[in-house]
Coordinates of C-alpha atoms in Angstrom, one line a residue:
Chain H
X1 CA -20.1 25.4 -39.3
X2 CA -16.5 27.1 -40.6
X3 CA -14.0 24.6 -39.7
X4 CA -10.6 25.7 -40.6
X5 CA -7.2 23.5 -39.8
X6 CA -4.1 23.2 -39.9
X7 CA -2.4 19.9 -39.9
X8 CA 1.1 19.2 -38.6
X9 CA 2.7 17.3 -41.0
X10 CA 3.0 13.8 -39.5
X11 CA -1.0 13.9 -39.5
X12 CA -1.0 9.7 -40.2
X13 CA -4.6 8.7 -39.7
X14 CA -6.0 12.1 -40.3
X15 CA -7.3 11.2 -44.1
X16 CA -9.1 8.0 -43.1
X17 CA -10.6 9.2 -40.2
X18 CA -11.5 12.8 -42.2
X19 CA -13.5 10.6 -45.1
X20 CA -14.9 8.1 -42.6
X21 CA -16.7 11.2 -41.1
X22 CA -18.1 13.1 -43.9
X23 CA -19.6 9.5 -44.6
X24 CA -21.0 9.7 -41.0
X25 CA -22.3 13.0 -40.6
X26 CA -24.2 12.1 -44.2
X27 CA -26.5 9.6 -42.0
X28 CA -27.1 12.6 -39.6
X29 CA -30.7 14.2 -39.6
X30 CA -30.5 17.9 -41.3
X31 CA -27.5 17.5 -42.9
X32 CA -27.5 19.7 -46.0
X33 CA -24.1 19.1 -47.6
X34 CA -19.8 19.9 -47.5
X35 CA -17.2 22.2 -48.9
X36 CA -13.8 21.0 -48.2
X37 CA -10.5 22.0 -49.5
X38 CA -6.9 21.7 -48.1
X39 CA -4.2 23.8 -50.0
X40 CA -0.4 22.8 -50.4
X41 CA 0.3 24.4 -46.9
X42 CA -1.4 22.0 -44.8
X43 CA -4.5 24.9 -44.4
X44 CA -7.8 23.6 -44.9
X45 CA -11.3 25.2 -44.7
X46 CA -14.3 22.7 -44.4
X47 CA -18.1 24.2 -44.3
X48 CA -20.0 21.6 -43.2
X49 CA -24.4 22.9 -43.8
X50 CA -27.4 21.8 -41.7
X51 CA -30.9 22.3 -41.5
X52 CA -30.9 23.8 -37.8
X53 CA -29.2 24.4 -35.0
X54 CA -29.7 21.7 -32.9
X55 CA -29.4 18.9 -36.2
X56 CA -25.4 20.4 -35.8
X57 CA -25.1 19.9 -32.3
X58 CA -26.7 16.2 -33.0
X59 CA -23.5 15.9 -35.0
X60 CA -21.2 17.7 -32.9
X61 CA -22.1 15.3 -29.7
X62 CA -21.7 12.7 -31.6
X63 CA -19.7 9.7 -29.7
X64 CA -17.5 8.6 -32.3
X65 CA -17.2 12.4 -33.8
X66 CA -15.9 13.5 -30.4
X67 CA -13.2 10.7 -30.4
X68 CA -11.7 11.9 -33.5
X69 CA -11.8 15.9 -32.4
X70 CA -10.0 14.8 -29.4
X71 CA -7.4 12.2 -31.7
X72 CA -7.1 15.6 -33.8
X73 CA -6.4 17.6 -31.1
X74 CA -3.6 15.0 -29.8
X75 CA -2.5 13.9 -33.2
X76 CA -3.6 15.8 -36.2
X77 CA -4.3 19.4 -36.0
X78 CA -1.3 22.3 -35.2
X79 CA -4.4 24.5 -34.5
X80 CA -7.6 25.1 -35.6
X81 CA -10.8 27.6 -36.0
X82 CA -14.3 27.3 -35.8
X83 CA -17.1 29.6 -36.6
X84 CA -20.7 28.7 -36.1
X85 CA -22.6 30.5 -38.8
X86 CA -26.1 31.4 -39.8
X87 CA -26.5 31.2 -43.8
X88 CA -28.8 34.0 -44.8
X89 CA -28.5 34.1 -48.7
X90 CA -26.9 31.7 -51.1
X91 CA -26.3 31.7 -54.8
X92 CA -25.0 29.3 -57.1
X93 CA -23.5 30.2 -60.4
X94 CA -22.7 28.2 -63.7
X95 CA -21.3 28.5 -66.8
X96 CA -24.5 27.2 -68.3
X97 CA -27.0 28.5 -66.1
X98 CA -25.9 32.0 -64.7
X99 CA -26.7 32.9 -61.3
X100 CA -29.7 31.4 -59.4
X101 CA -30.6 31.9 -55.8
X102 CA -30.0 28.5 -53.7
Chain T
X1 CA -19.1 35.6 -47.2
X2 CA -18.2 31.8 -48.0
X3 CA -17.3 31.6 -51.7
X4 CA -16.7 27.9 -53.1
X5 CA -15.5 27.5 -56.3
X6 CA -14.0 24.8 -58.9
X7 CA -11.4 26.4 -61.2
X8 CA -11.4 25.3 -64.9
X9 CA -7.9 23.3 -66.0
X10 CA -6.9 26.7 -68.1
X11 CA -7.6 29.2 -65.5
X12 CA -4.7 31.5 -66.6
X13 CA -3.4 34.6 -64.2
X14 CA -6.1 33.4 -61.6
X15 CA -3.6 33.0 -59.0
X16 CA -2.3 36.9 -59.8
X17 CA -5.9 37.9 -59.5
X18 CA -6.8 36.1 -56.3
X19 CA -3.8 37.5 -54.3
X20 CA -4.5 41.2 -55.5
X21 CA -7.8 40.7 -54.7
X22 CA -6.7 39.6 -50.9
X23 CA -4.5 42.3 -51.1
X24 CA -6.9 45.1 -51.9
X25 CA -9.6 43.7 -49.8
X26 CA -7.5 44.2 -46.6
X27 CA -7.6 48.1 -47.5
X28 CA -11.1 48.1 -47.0
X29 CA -12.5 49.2 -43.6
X30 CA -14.4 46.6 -41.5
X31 CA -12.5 43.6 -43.1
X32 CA -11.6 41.0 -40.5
X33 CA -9.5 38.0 -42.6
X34 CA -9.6 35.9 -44.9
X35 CA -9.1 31.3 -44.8
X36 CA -8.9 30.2 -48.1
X37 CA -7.4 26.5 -49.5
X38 CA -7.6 24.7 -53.0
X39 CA -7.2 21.1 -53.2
X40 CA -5.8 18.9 -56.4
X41 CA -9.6 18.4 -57.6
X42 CA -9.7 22.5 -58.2
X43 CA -12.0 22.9 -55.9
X44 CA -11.6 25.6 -53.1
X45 CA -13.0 27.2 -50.3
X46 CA -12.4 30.8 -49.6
X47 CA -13.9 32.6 -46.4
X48 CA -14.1 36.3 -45.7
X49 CA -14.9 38.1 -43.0
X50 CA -16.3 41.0 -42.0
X51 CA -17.3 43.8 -39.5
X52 CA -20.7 44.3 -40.9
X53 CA -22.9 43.5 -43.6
X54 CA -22.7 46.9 -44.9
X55 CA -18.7 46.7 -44.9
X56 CA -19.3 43.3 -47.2
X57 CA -21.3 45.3 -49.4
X58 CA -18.3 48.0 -49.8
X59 CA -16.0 45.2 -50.6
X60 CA -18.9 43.4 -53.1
X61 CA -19.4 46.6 -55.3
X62 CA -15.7 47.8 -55.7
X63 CA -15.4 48.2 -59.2
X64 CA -11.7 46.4 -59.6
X65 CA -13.5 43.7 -57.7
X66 CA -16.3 43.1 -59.9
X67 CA -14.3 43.3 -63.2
X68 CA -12.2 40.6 -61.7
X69 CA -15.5 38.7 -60.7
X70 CA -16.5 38.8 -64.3
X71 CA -13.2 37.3 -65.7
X72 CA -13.9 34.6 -63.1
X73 CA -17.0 34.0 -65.2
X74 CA -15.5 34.2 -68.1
X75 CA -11.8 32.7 -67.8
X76 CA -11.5 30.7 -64.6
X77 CA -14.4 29.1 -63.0
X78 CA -16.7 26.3 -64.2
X79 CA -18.8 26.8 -61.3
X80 CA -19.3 28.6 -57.9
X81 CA -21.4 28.9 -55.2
X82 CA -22.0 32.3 -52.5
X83 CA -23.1 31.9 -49.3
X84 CA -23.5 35.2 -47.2
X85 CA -23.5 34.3 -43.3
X86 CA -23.7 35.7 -40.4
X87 CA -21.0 34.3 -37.3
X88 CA -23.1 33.8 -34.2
X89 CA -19.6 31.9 -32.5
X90 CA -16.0 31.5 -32.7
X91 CA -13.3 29.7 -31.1
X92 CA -9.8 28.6 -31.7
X93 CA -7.6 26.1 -30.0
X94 CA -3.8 25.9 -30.5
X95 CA -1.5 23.4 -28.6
X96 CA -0.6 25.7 -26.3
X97 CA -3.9 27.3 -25.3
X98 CA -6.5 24.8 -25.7
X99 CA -9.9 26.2 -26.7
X100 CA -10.6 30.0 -26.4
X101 CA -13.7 32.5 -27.5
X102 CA -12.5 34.4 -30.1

């Protein structure tokens, strides 16, 4: 899932609530990992990975992860994207081990 | 494509780089956008999109882009991981318009 945001900028709450749900969705069954960055302008894009399908929705129906979308929607967020995608190939690359397949 | 990468400390004329790159890749045909952010930590999180897999692969063998790909290994990035994915859905929601399809 491609989760991009922007915040408005009196987004108080927002950083507490971000961490205390990485930390959640962590406990979740099929969750595979994060990539998160927020840039200078207040854009952020956050990938969150899981096993299958339905492991995300687990997550996404979550009770107290669909009381902070709706406090981000109120509070938080000036607007926001999401893209459900299906991760075919991946590749990791580092200084000390080149390119591998992931 | 979903490209996340950490940037080393002395990644000089990165940022030129990375905006040419966005620059040229909007010239090629069957390119969509582009999110991107970079946090403090050097990390970021850059997404492109595209029409088909085929347009990607346009894009991927451009010879300006893979000469700038291999000062990224060399000059800029301690690490970075690829992930090629196919969007099955999208949606935005904005203040104004709640949540639409895209």
């Amino acid at each position: 899932m491609i989760f991009t945001t922007l915040l408005r900028e009196d987004a108080e709450g927002y950083a507490e609530t971000a961490a205390r749900m990485e930390e959640r969705a962590a406990t979740f069954p099929g969750y595979l990992g994060l990539d998160g960055a927020r840039g200078p302008d207040g854009v952020g894009v956050t990938c969150s990975y899981w096993r299958t399908r339905e492991d995300f929705e687990r997550w996404r129906d979550d009770p107290e992860h669909v009381a902070a979308r709706e406090r981000g929607r109120r509070d938080w967020y000036a607007w926001y994207e999401l893209r459900f995608a299906r991760v075919e190939r991946s590749a990791r690359w580092t200084r000390a081990g080149g390119v591998e397949a992931t």
